[in-house]
XYZ file of N, CA, C and O in Angstrom:
280
model
N 17.153 -46.345 -46.942
C 16.611 -45.277 -47.712
C 17.399 -43.981 -47.766
O 17.358 -43.266 -48.686
N 18.191 -43.722 -46.592
C 19.156 -42.646 -46.740
C 20.099 -42.771 -47.593
O 20.542 -41.881 -48.216
N 20.769 -44.057 -47.548
C 21.807 -44.228 -48.691
C 21.306 -44.003 -50.118
O 22.060 -43.267 -50.798
N 20.067 -44.493 -50.489
C 19.485 -44.274 -51.762
C 19.451 -42.746 -52.065
O 19.700 -42.196 -53.043
N 18.845 -41.963 -51.006
C 18.881 -40.508 -51.210
C 20.138 -39.881 -51.319
O 20.350 -38.866 -52.136
N 21.119 -40.175 -50.717
C 22.642 -39.703 -50.756
C 22.977 -39.944 -52.221
O 23.613 -38.983 -52.778
N 22.938 -41.216 -52.599
C 23.455 -41.506 -53.911
C 22.631 -40.688 -55.056
O 23.065 -40.321 -56.073
N 21.115 -40.562 -54.880
C 20.386 -39.936 -55.711
C 20.897 -38.502 -55.817
O 21.103 -37.797 -56.898
N 21.175 -37.666 -54.625
C 21.591 -36.513 -54.680
C 23.006 -36.224 -55.364
O 23.284 -35.413 -55.953
N 23.801 -37.301 -54.922
C 25.104 -37.120 -55.728
C 25.035 -37.240 -57.331
O 25.736 -36.712 -57.876
N 24.222 -38.193 -57.683
C 24.158 -38.503 -59.229
C 23.438 -37.270 -59.747
O 23.851 -36.893 -60.908
N 22.510 -36.699 -59.172
C 22.000 -35.346 -59.712
C 23.006 -34.250 -59.961
O 23.298 -33.708 -60.937
N 23.893 -34.137 -58.833
C 24.969 -33.012 -58.825
C 25.968 -33.339 -59.904
O 26.435 -32.458 -60.616
N 26.475 -34.580 -59.806
C 27.450 -35.102 -60.774
C 26.983 -34.883 -62.140
O 27.435 -34.452 -63.216
N 25.687 -35.288 -62.427
C 24.965 -35.442 -63.896
C 24.844 -33.900 -64.378
O 25.061 -33.763 -65.456
N 24.589 -33.020 -63.432
C 24.373 -31.619 -63.762
C 25.823 -31.124 -64.227
O 25.844 -30.408 -65.269
N 26.929 -31.498 -63.611
C 28.187 -31.006 -63.866
C 28.655 -31.463 -65.248
O 29.193 -30.954 -66.108
N 28.492 -32.905 -65.415
C 28.814 -33.511 -66.626
C 28.183 -32.925 -67.779
O 28.658 -32.782 -69.027
N 26.767 -32.715 -67.613
C 25.888 -32.120 -68.587
C 26.368 -30.723 -69.069
O 26.550 -30.389 -70.329
N 26.688 -29.907 -68.258
C 27.114 -28.557 -68.418
C 28.457 -28.547 -69.226
O 28.648 -27.699 -70.128
N 29.333 -29.298 -68.794
C 30.662 -29.424 -69.460
C 30.450 -29.955 -70.802
O 31.067 -29.512 -71.772
N 29.690 -31.043 -70.991
C 29.263 -31.584 -72.387
C 28.738 -30.580 -73.259
O 29.103 -30.350 -74.240
N 27.720 -29.792 -72.761
C 27.157 -29.081 -73.621
C 27.997 -27.874 -73.902
O 27.787 -27.387 -75.242
N 29.008 -27.367 -73.107
C 29.805 -26.417 -73.521
C 30.815 -26.856 -74.599
O 31.345 -26.092 -75.422
N 31.244 -28.018 -74.355
C 32.243 -28.566 -75.446
C 31.381 -28.881 -76.656
O 32.359 -28.602 -77.711
N 30.533 -29.185 -76.635
C 29.589 -29.402 -77.768
C 29.302 -28.056 -78.591
O 29.663 -27.926 -79.891
N 29.128 -27.150 -77.788
C 28.879 -25.606 -78.479
C 30.188 -25.212 -78.796
O 30.282 -24.514 -80.086
N 31.440 -25.487 -78.322
C 32.608 -25.027 -78.798
C 32.939 -25.682 -79.910
O 33.842 -25.089 -80.703
N 32.589 -27.006 -80.296
C 32.986 -27.711 -81.212
C 32.219 -27.014 -82.573
O 32.696 -27.278 -83.693
N 31.179 -26.306 -82.486
C 30.368 -25.749 -83.524
C 30.984 -24.382 -83.937
O 30.771 -23.793 -84.832
N 31.875 -23.838 -83.138
C 32.506 -22.705 -83.447
C 33.506 -22.763 -84.559
O 34.401 -23.625 -84.613
N 33.304 -21.788 -85.435
C 34.157 -21.834 -86.658
C 35.300 -21.015 -86.466
O 36.404 -20.919 -87.493
N 35.256 -20.271 -85.556
C 36.482 -19.153 -85.291
C 37.605 -19.844 -84.700
O 37.405 -20.308 -83.528
N 38.746 -19.758 -85.250
C 39.954 -20.432 -84.666
C 40.673 -19.562 -83.843
O 41.437 -19.939 -83.204
N 40.221 -18.300 -83.604
C 40.974 -17.515 -82.717
C 40.495 -17.485 -81.313
O 41.238 -17.134 -80.370
N 39.249 -18.002 -80.984
C 38.929 -17.879 -79.702
C 38.956 -19.144 -78.914
O 38.935 -20.223 -79.693
N 39.468 -19.274 -77.739
C 39.663 -20.574 -77.030
C 38.411 -20.927 -76.253
O 37.596 -20.083 -75.871
N 38.320 -22.271 -76.548
C 36.848 -22.757 -75.792
C 37.012 -22.684 -74.381
O 37.962 -22.982 -73.732
N 35.832 -22.059 -73.827
C 35.913 -22.016 -72.252
C 34.446 -22.349 -71.799
O 33.654 -22.259 -72.467
N 34.433 -22.693 -70.607
C 33.159 -22.874 -69.919
C 32.791 -21.720 -69.131
O 33.331 -21.258 -68.209
N 31.352 -21.364 -69.655
C 31.000 -20.080 -69.003
C 30.098 -20.451 -67.609
O 29.123 -21.130 -67.804
N 30.569 -20.131 -66.346
C 29.800 -20.571 -65.333
C 28.832 -19.555 -64.665
O 27.931 -20.024 -63.872
N 28.857 -18.240 -65.250
C 28.081 -17.317 -64.723
C 27.153 -16.593 -65.691
O 27.139 -15.522 -66.034
N 26.338 -17.446 -66.420
C 25.288 -16.905 -67.587
C 23.880 -17.415 -66.930
O 23.838 -18.327 -66.061
N 22.903 -17.061 -67.703
C 21.697 -17.333 -67.360
C 21.468 -18.778 -67.724
O 20.770 -19.463 -66.885
N 22.059 -19.142 -68.822
C 21.738 -20.670 -69.092
C 22.534 -21.579 -68.086
O 22.121 -22.697 -67.576
N 23.701 -21.164 -67.519
C 24.317 -21.888 -66.567
C 23.660 -21.777 -65.281
O 23.424 -23.067 -64.759
N 22.865 -20.953 -65.021
C 21.874 -20.750 -63.918
C 20.989 -21.877 -63.994
O 20.525 -22.754 -63.058
N 20.275 -21.926 -65.162
C 19.107 -22.891 -65.337
C 19.599 -24.479 -65.520
O 19.095 -25.366 -65.007
N 20.692 -24.615 -66.306
C 21.011 -25.991 -66.620
C 22.126 -26.468 -65.682
O 22.262 -27.787 -65.722
N 22.917 -25.804 -65.039
C 23.844 -26.416 -64.198
C 23.514 -25.924 -62.584
O 23.399 -26.806 -61.791
N 23.756 -24.746 -62.365
C 23.617 -24.290 -60.892
C 22.105 -24.792 -60.235
O 22.298 -25.232 -59.116
N 21.058 -24.611 -60.937
C 19.823 -25.158 -60.371
C 19.972 -26.472 -60.009
O 19.650 -27.107 -58.851
N 19.994 -27.316 -61.042
C 20.223 -28.928 -60.642
C 21.263 -29.349 -59.658
O 21.268 -30.197 -58.774
N 22.325 -28.665 -59.753
C 23.613 -29.014 -58.971
C 23.375 -28.657 -57.274
O 23.376 -29.394 -56.607
N 22.665 -27.575 -57.340
C 22.249 -27.011 -55.766
C 21.164 -27.907 -55.331
O 21.105 -28.145 -54.135
N 20.316 -28.336 -56.152
C 19.252 -29.300 -55.783
C 19.798 -30.598 -55.408
O 19.400 -31.285 -54.216
N 20.716 -31.070 -56.138
C 21.421 -32.216 -55.618
C 22.309 -32.246 -54.344
O 22.171 -33.193 -53.492
N 22.869 -31.026 -54.226
C 23.550 -30.892 -53.033
C 22.531 -30.747 -51.887
O 22.861 -31.122 -50.778
N 21.459 -30.025 -52.091
C 20.426 -30.053 -50.906
C 19.960 -31.348 -50.574
O 19.639 -31.620 -49.566
N 19.603 -32.213 -51.638
C 19.193 -33.600 -51.368
C 20.117 -34.405 -50.467
O 20.064 -35.054 -49.482
N 21.600 -34.097 -50.753
C 22.854 -34.832 -49.972
C 22.699 -34.380 -48.630
O 22.789 -35.154 -47.663
N 22.515 -33.018 -48.435
C 22.769 -32.440 -47.055
C 21.518 -32.890 -46.104
O 21.712 -33.320 -44.951
N 20.439 -32.814 -46.841
C 19.167 -33.271 -46.147
C 19.253 -34.570 -45.607
O 18.893 -35.078 -44.637
N 19.540 -35.488 -46.499
C 19.631 -37.018 -46.339
C 20.833 -37.218 -45.185
O 20.849 -38.092 -44.355
N 21.893 -36.513 -45.247
C 22.985 -36.571 -44.457
C 22.507 -36.141 -43.014
O 22.833 -36.845 -41.896
N 21.880 -35.140 -42.957
C 21.391 -34.538 -41.602
C 20.313 -35.487 -41.077
O 20.122 -35.725 -39.799
N 19.562 -36.239 -41.818
C 18.519 -37.226 -41.353
C 19.052 -38.497 -40.818
O 18.629 -39.253 -40.034
N 20.260 -38.784 -41.391
C 21.051 -40.027 -40.972
C 21.408 -39.898 -39.383
O 21.593 -40.884 -38.720
N 21.769 -38.682 -38.969
C 22.388 -38.631 -37.566
C 21.220 -38.844 -36.655
O 20.100 -38.792 -36.738
């Protein structure tokens, strides 16, 4: 059960990262301005909701599962 929980936490954290990078790349693709370079904004309200929240939940699941293994 601990292995499943570890893998689940890792999948949540990696999924949050991949989704946030994908969403930012998708948004930069809609930009019609050729003067701005596309970048990933890590410190916005949207990043808190869509990346940092799920990422930290995934890390918390991994840490709790890891501590329970010992």
